[in-house]
CSV table of C-alpha atoms in Angstrom, one decimal:
chain,number,residue,atom,x,y,z
Z,1,MET,CA,55.1,-56.2,20.0
Z,2,PRO,CA,52.9,-58.8,18.2
Z,3,GLY,CA,49.1,-58.3,18.8
Z,4,ARG,CA,49.5,-54.7,20.0
Z,5,ILE,CA,46.6,-52.5,19.0
Z,6,GLN,CA,47.8,-49.4,17.1
Z,7,PRO,CA,46.2,-46.2,18.2
Z,8,PRO,CA,44.1,-44.5,15.6
Z,9,HIS,CA,45.9,-42.0,13.4
Z,10,ARG,CA,45.1,-38.4,14.1
Z,11,GLY,CA,44.0,-37.9,10.4
Z,12,ASP,CA,41.6,-40.8,10.7
Z,13,ILE,CA,40.0,-39.2,13.8
Z,14,HIS,CA,39.7,-35.9,12.0
Z,15,ASP,CA,38.0,-37.5,9.0
Z,16,ARG,CA,35.6,-39.5,11.1
Z,17,LEU,CA,34.6,-36.4,13.1
Z,18,LYS,CA,34.2,-34.5,9.8
Z,19,GLN,CA,32.0,-37.3,8.4
Z,20,ALA,CA,29.9,-37.5,11.6
Z,21,LEU,CA,29.4,-33.7,11.4
Z,22,VAL,CA,28.3,-33.8,7.8
Z,23,THR,CA,26.0,-36.8,8.5
Z,24,GLY,CA,24.5,-35.0,11.5
Z,25,LEU,CA,23.9,-31.8,9.6
Z,26,THR,CA,22.3,-33.8,6.7
Z,27,LEU,CA,19.8,-35.4,9.2
Z,28,THR,CA,19.1,-32.4,11.4
Z,29,VAL,CA,19.1,-29.3,9.1
Z,30,PRO,CA,16.0,-30.4,7.0
Z,31,LEU,CA,14.2,-31.2,10.2
Z,32,LEU,CA,15.0,-27.9,11.8
Z,33,ILE,CA,14.1,-26.0,8.6
Z,34,THR,CA,10.8,-27.8,8.5
Z,35,VAL,CA,10.0,-27.0,12.1
Z,36,VAL,CA,10.9,-23.3,11.6
Z,37,VAL,CA,8.7,-23.1,8.4
Z,38,VAL,CA,5.8,-24.9,10.0
Z,39,SER,CA,6.0,-22.8,13.1
Z,40,PHE,CA,6.0,-19.6,11.1
Z,41,ILE,CA,3.0,-20.7,9.0
Z,42,TRP,CA,1.2,-21.8,12.2
Z,43,GLY,CA,1.8,-18.5,13.9
Z,44,PHE,CA,0.8,-16.5,10.8
Z,45,ILE,CA,-2.4,-18.4,10.3
Z,46,PHE,CA,-3.5,-18.2,13.9
Z,47,GLY,CA,-2.4,-14.7,14.3
Z,48,THR,CA,-4.6,-13.8,11.4
Z,49,LEU,CA,-7.5,-15.8,13.0
Z,50,GLN,CA,-7.1,-14.1,16.3
Z,51,PRO,CA,-10.0,-11.6,15.8
Z,52,LEU,CA,-12.2,-14.6,14.7
Z,53,THR,CA,-11.2,-16.5,17.8
Z,54,GLY,CA,-12.4,-13.6,20.1
Z,55,THR,CA,-15.6,-13.3,18.1
Z,56,LEU,CA,-16.4,-17.0,18.4
Z,57,GLN,CA,-15.6,-16.9,22.1
Z,58,ARG,CA,-18.2,-14.1,22.6
Z,59,VAL,CA,-20.9,-15.4,20.3
Z,60,LEU,CA,-20.8,-19.0,21.5
Z,61,GLY,CA,-20.3,-18.1,25.1
Z,62,ILE,CA,-17.1,-20.0,25.4
Z,63,SER,CA,-15.5,-19.8,28.8
Z,64,GLY,CA,-12.3,-17.8,29.2
Z,65,ASP,CA,-10.7,-20.8,30.7
Z,66,THR,CA,-10.8,-22.7,27.4
Z,67,PRO,CA,-7.3,-23.5,26.2
Z,68,GLU,CA,-6.1,-21.1,23.5
Z,69,ILE,CA,-5.0,-23.9,21.2
Z,70,LEU,CA,-8.5,-25.3,21.2
Z,71,LEU,CA,-10.0,-21.9,20.2
Z,72,GLN,CA,-7.5,-21.6,17.4
Z,73,ILE,CA,-8.3,-25.1,16.0
Z,74,VAL,CA,-12.1,-24.3,16.2
Z,75,SER,CA,-11.5,-21.0,14.3
Z,76,LEU,CA,-9.5,-22.8,11.7
Z,77,LEU,CA,-12.2,-25.4,11.2
Z,78,VAL,CA,-14.8,-22.6,10.8
Z,79,VAL,CA,-12.7,-21.0,8.1
Z,80,VAL,CA,-12.3,-24.3,6.3
Z,81,VAL,CA,-16.0,-24.9,6.4
Z,82,LEU,CA,-16.7,-21.4,5.0
Z,83,VAL,CA,-14.2,-22.0,2.1
Z,84,VAL,CA,-15.9,-25.3,1.3
Z,85,ILE,CA,-19.3,-23.6,1.2
Z,86,ILE,CA,-18.0,-20.8,-1.0
Z,87,GLY,CA,-16.5,-23.4,-3.4
Z,88,PHE,CA,-19.7,-25.4,-3.4
Z,89,LEU,CA,-21.8,-22.4,-4.2
Z,90,ALA,CA,-19.4,-21.3,-6.9
Z,91,ASP,CA,-19.5,-24.7,-8.6
Z,92,SER,CA,-23.3,-24.7,-8.4
Z,93,TYR,CA,-23.8,-21.2,-9.8
Z,94,SER,CA,-23.9,-21.2,-13.6
Z,95,GLY,CA,-22.4,-17.7,-13.9
Z,96,ALA,CA,-19.7,-18.2,-11.3
Z,97,LYS,CA,-16.9,-18.5,-13.9
Z,98,ALA,CA,-17.8,-15.3,-15.6
Z,99,ALA,CA,-18.1,-13.5,-12.2
Z,100,GLU,CA,-14.7,-14.9,-11.3
Z,101,GLN,CA,-13.2,-13.6,-14.5
Z,102,ARG,CA,-14.7,-10.1,-13.9
Z,103,PHE,CA,-13.3,-10.1,-10.4
Z,104,ASP,CA,-9.9,-11.2,-11.5
Z,105,ARG,CA,-9.8,-8.4,-14.1
Z,106,ALA,CA,-10.9,-5.9,-11.5
Z,107,MET,CA,-8.2,-7.0,-9.1
Z,108,GLY,CA,-5.6,-7.1,-11.9
Z,109,ALA,CA,-6.4,-3.5,-12.8
Z,110,ILE,CA,-5.4,-2.2,-9.3
Z,111,PRO,CA,-1.9,-0.6,-9.5
Z,112,GLY,CA,0.7,-2.4,-7.4
Z,113,ILE,CA,-1.7,-5.0,-6.1
Z,114,GLY,CA,-2.8,-6.3,-9.5
Z,115,SER,CA,0.5,-7.9,-10.4
Z,116,VAL,CA,0.8,-9.7,-7.1
Z,117,TYR,CA,-2.8,-10.9,-7.2
Z,118,GLN,CA,-2.4,-12.3,-10.8
Z,119,THR,CA,0.8,-14.1,-9.8
Z,120,PHE,CA,-0.7,-15.9,-6.9
Z,121,ASN,CA,-3.9,-16.5,-8.8
Z,122,GLU,CA,-2.1,-18.3,-11.5
Z,123,MET,CA,-0.1,-20.3,-8.9
Z,124,SER,CA,-3.3,-21.3,-7.1
Z,125,GLU,CA,-5.0,-22.4,-10.3
Z,126,LEU,CA,-2.0,-24.5,-11.3
Z,127,VAL,CA,-1.7,-26.1,-7.8
Z,128,PHE,CA,-5.3,-26.6,-6.8
Z,129,ASP,CA,-7.3,-26.9,-10.0
Z,130,ALA,CA,-7.6,-30.7,-10.6
Z,131,ASP,CA,-8.7,-30.1,-14.2
Z,132,THR,CA,-5.7,-27.9,-15.2
Z,133,GLU,CA,-3.8,-28.9,-18.3
Z,134,SER,CA,-1.3,-26.1,-18.2
Z,135,PHE,CA,1.6,-28.6,-18.2
Z,136,GLN,CA,0.8,-31.5,-20.5
Z,137,GLU,CA,4.0,-33.6,-20.4
Z,138,ILE,CA,7.8,-33.5,-19.8
Z,139,LYS,CA,10.4,-33.1,-22.5
Z,140,LEU,CA,14.1,-32.6,-22.6
Z,141,VAL,CA,15.3,-29.8,-24.8
Z,142,GLU,CA,18.9,-28.9,-25.7
Z,143,PHE,CA,19.1,-25.5,-24.1
Z,144,PRO,CA,20.7,-23.0,-23.8
Z,145,THR,CA,24.0,-24.4,-25.2
Z,146,GLU,CA,25.1,-27.6,-27.0
Z,147,GLY,CA,25.4,-30.7,-24.9
Z,148,SER,CA,23.2,-29.4,-22.0
Z,149,TYR,CA,19.6,-30.3,-21.7
Z,150,ALA,CA,16.8,-28.5,-19.9
Z,151,THR,CA,13.6,-30.0,-18.4
Z,152,GLY,CA,10.6,-28.5,-20.2
Z,153,PHE,CA,6.9,-28.7,-19.9
Z,154,VAL,CA,4.7,-29.0,-23.1
Z,155,THR,CA,2.1,-26.3,-22.8
Z,156,ALA,CA,0.5,-26.1,-26.2
Z,157,GLU,CA,0.9,-26.6,-29.9
Z,158,THR,CA,2.8,-23.7,-31.6
Z,159,PRO,CA,0.7,-21.2,-33.5
Z,160,GLU,CA,0.6,-21.9,-37.2
Z,161,ASP,CA,2.1,-18.5,-38.1
Z,162,ILE,CA,5.3,-19.4,-36.1
Z,163,GLN,CA,5.4,-22.8,-37.7
Z,164,ARG,CA,5.1,-21.2,-41.2
Z,165,GLN,CA,7.8,-18.6,-40.5
Z,166,THR,CA,10.3,-21.2,-39.2
Z,167,GLY,CA,9.5,-23.9,-41.8
Z,168,HIS,CA,8.7,-26.6,-39.2
Z,169,GLU,CA,5.5,-28.5,-38.8
Z,170,ASP,CA,3.8,-29.8,-35.7
Z,171,MET,CA,6.0,-27.7,-33.4
Z,172,LEU,CA,5.5,-27.7,-29.6
Z,173,THR,CA,5.5,-24.8,-27.3
Z,174,ILE,CA,7.6,-25.7,-24.3
Z,175,TYR,CA,8.0,-23.8,-21.1
Z,176,VAL,CA,11.5,-24.2,-19.5
Z,177,PRO,CA,11.2,-23.0,-15.9
Z,178,LEU,CA,13.9,-21.6,-13.6
Z,179,ALA,CA,14.6,-23.4,-10.3
Z,180,PRO,CA,13.5,-23.5,-7.6
Z,181,ASN,CA,10.1,-21.8,-8.4
Z,182,PRO,CA,8.8,-22.9,-11.8
Z,183,LEU,CA,5.9,-20.4,-11.7
Z,184,MET,CA,7.9,-17.2,-11.3
Z,185,GLY,CA,9.9,-17.2,-14.5
Z,186,GLY,CA,11.5,-19.2,-17.3
Z,187,TYR,CA,11.7,-19.4,-21.1
Z,188,VAL,CA,9.1,-20.2,-23.7
Z,189,LEU,CA,10.5,-22.2,-26.6
Z,190,HIS,CA,8.9,-23.3,-29.9
Z,191,VAL,CA,10.5,-26.6,-30.7
Z,192,SER,CA,10.2,-29.1,-33.5
Z,193,PRO,CA,9.2,-32.6,-32.2
Z,194,ASP,CA,12.4,-34.2,-33.5
Z,195,ARG,CA,14.5,-31.9,-31.4
Z,196,CYS,CA,12.9,-33.1,-28.1
Z,197,ILE,CA,13.6,-36.1,-26.0
Z,198,ASP,CA,10.7,-37.9,-24.4
Z,199,VAL,CA,11.1,-38.6,-20.7
Z,200,ASP,CA,9.1,-41.2,-18.7
Z,201,MET,CA,8.4,-38.7,-15.9
Z,202,SER,CA,5.1,-37.3,-14.7
Z,203,VAL,CA,4.4,-33.6,-14.5
Z,204,GLU,CA,4.3,-33.8,-10.7
Z,205,GLU,CA,7.8,-35.5,-10.7
Z,206,GLY,CA,9.1,-32.8,-13.1
Z,207,LEU,CA,7.8,-30.0,-10.9
Z,208,LYS,CA,9.4,-31.7,-7.8
Z,209,THR,CA,12.7,-31.9,-9.7
Z,210,ILE,CA,12.6,-28.1,-10.5
Z,211,MET,CA,11.5,-27.1,-7.0
Z,212,THR,CA,14.3,-29.1,-5.4
Z,213,SER,CA,16.9,-27.8,-7.8
Z,214,GLY,CA,17.5,-31.3,-9.2
Z,215,VAL,CA,17.9,-33.0,-5.8
Z,216,ALA,CA,14.7,-35.1,-6.2
Z,217,ILE,CA,15.6,-36.5,-9.6
Z,218,GLY,CA,14.7,-40.2,-9.7
Z,219,ASP,CA,15.2,-43.0,-12.2
Z,220,THR,CA,13.8,-42.0,-15.6
Z,221,ASP,CA,13.6,-43.7,-19.0
Z,222,THR,CA,14.3,-41.6,-22.1
Z,223,VAL,CA,13.6,-42.0,-25.7
Z,224,GLU,CA,16.4,-40.6,-27.9
Z,225,ALA,CA,15.5,-37.8,-30.4
Z,226,ALA,CA,17.1,-37.3,-33.8
Z,227,PRO,CA,20.9,-36.8,-33.8
Z,228,LEU,CA,21.6,-33.1,-33.0
Z,229,GLU,CA,23.8,-30.9,-35.2
Z,230,TYR,CA,25.4,-28.2,-33.1
Z,231,SER,CA,25.7,-24.6,-34.1
Z,232,ASP,CA,26.8,-21.4,-32.5
Z,233,SER,CA,23.2,-20.5,-31.7
Z,234,LEU,CA,20.2,-22.5,-30.7
Z,235,PRO,CA,19.9,-25.9,-32.5
Z,236,ASP,CA,17.8,-25.9,-35.7
Z,237,GLY,CA,14.2,-26.5,-35.0
Z,238,ILE,CA,14.2,-24.5,-31.7
Z,239,VAL,CA,12.9,-20.9,-31.6
Z,240,GLN,CA,13.2,-19.0,-28.3
Z,241,ALA,CA,10.1,-17.0,-27.9
Z,242,GLY,CA,11.6,-15.0,-25.0
Z,243,TRP,CA,11.6,-14.6,-21.3
Z,244,PHE,CA,8.5,-15.6,-19.5
Z,245,SER,CA,7.3,-14.4,-16.1
Z,246,SER,CA,3.9,-14.7,-14.4
Z,247,GLY,CA,1.4,-12.6,-16.2
Z,248,ASP,CA,3.0,-12.9,-19.7
Z,249,ARG,CA,1.4,-14.8,-22.5
Z,250,ASP,CA,3.1,-17.7,-24.1
Z,251,ASP,CA,1.1,-17.6,-27.3
Z,252,GLU,CA,2.4,-14.3,-28.6
Z,253,GLU,CA,4.3,-14.3,-31.8
Z,254,PRO,CA,8.1,-14.3,-31.6
Z,255,SER,CA,10.0,-11.1,-32.0
Z,256,GLY,CA,11.6,-10.0,-35.2
Z,257,ASP,CA,15.0,-11.2,-34.0
Z,258,ALA,CA,13.7,-14.7,-33.3
Z,259,THR,CA,12.0,-14.9,-36.7
Z,260,SER,CA,15.0,-13.6,-38.6
Z,261,SER,CA,17.4,-15.9,-36.9
Z,262,ALA,CA,15.2,-18.9,-37.7
Z,263,GLU,CA,15.1,-17.8,-41.4
Z,264,ASP,CA,18.9,-17.3,-41.5
Z,265,ARG,CA,19.4,-20.8,-40.1
Z,266,GLN,CA,16.9,-22.2,-42.6
Z,267,GLY,CA,18.8,-20.4,-45.5
Z,268,GLU,CA,22.2,-21.8,-44.3
Z,269,GLY,CA,20.8,-25.3,-44.3
Z,270,SER,CA,19.7,-24.9,-47.9
């Protein structure tokens, strides 16, 4: 009959319901996870401050009828003020840096606790120290196989001995982190500059990319490096210094395997 409205196909209804479910999960899951994480952190912080809350209540003569949330907020403010005072005194004291280093060494020497302390100490220095230059800039490096590129952070110039052994000048030491935590492990590569691709991305954007497993990748501009010649191993001009985890040093010389493989590639090229 002309003009009759056809009922929706069962498959269309199924697809629309499926799409609505996916859209709903996309909107609600991040919010729910955020609420759960914030609630956990909130409970942990104020659970830790509970003894201080009771002490303040007794010292200041605060009535027992005072809302618990108000006491918790006051306790948190007291802790923040104490942290600021400690930081101010540390910045004002000329020997604070040496004392901090001695304390870090003492904590690091404690079996079991030392490795945990060093890990979080390095993380806090990277996150909170405004003067840190641990990560200087972002580079793309062909790693670990041909045709795939890893996001790396330039950390330093490569030691001269490594440059001499590999036959490359002005090499860069690049840290290629593992997602989603760039501070807990990754690879240290010594790379010739012509094997890198410059990326118009800040260090903060690079860290966000790693911590979100690539979800937060935005628009970036790249500068092409020299044409790459593929091989069965790492591309020429790249030396893998090894696996890095918190507490390792990235300025150590490469192992004998890395040096010998670089020399073999250099001999094949000649």
